[in-house]
Amino acid sequence: MFNLVSLVIGFIALGGAILGFFPFFGWLNWAVVPVALMGAAFGILSRSDSGRRLNSFVLVVGIVRLIMGGGLF
């Protein structure tokens, strides 16, 4: 059950991260990072690791995009 919730949150965050790569939508990554972190927390509670991996990937992509855009560090 937690894995399904984690996957749903991960796919929503992935959609936001993809949209955040377009110019003028980089600010969206500030919302994607906490959502992916919440999804990873649900993934930690599950026995399967697919949701945790998806959210970890989205988290890394969002943070890297923020660093590239100058919004972090």
C-alpha positions in Angstrom: 0.0 0.0 0.0 2.8 2.5 0.9 4.6 1.6 -2.3 1.6 2.4 -4.4 1.2 5.8 -2.6 4.9 6.4 -3.1 4.7 5.6 -6.8 1.7 7.9 -7.3 3.5 10.7 -5.5 6.6 10.0 -7.6 4.9 10.2 -10.9 3.2 13.4 -9.9 6.6 14.8 -8.9 8.2 13.5 -12.1 5.6 15.4 -14.2 6.4 18.5 -12.3 10.1 18.0 -12.7 9.7 17.5 -16.5 7.7 20.7 -16.6 10.3 22.4 -14.5 13.0 21.9 -17.2 11.2 24.4 -19.5 12.3 28.0 -19.4 10.4 30.1 -16.9 9.1 27.0 -15.0 12.3 26.4 -13.0 10.6 27.7 -9.9 8.4 24.6 -10.0 11.3 22.5 -8.8 11.0 24.2 -5.4 7.7 22.4 -5.1 8.9 19.1 -6.7 11.7 18.6 -4.2 9.5 18.5 -1.0 6.9 16.3 -2.8 9.5 13.8 -3.9 11.0 13.8 -0.4 7.5 13.0 1.0 7.2 10.2 -1.6 10.5 8.8 -0.6 9.4 8.8 3.0 6.4 6.6 2.0 8.7 4.5 0.0 10.9 3.8 3.0 7.8 2.5 4.9 7.1 -0.1 2.1 8.7 -3.4 1.6 9.3 -2.8 -2.1 11.8 -0.3 -3.3 10.5 0.9 -6.6 8.7 3.9 -5.2 11.7 4.9 -3.2 13.9 4.6 -6.2 11.6 6.7 -8.4 11.3 9.4 -5.8 15.0 9.4 -5.1 15.6 9.9 -8.9 13.1 12.8 -9.0 14.7 14.3 -5.9 18.2 14.2 -7.5 16.8 15.6 -10.8 15.0 18.5 -9.0 18.1 19.4 -6.9 20.4 19.3 -9.9 18.0 21.5 -11.9 17.9 24.0 -9.0 21.7 24.0 -8.8 22.0 24.6 -12.6 19.5 27.4 -12.5 21.2 29.2 -9.6 18.4 28.6 -7.2 20.3 26.5 -4.8 23.8 27.2 -3.5 
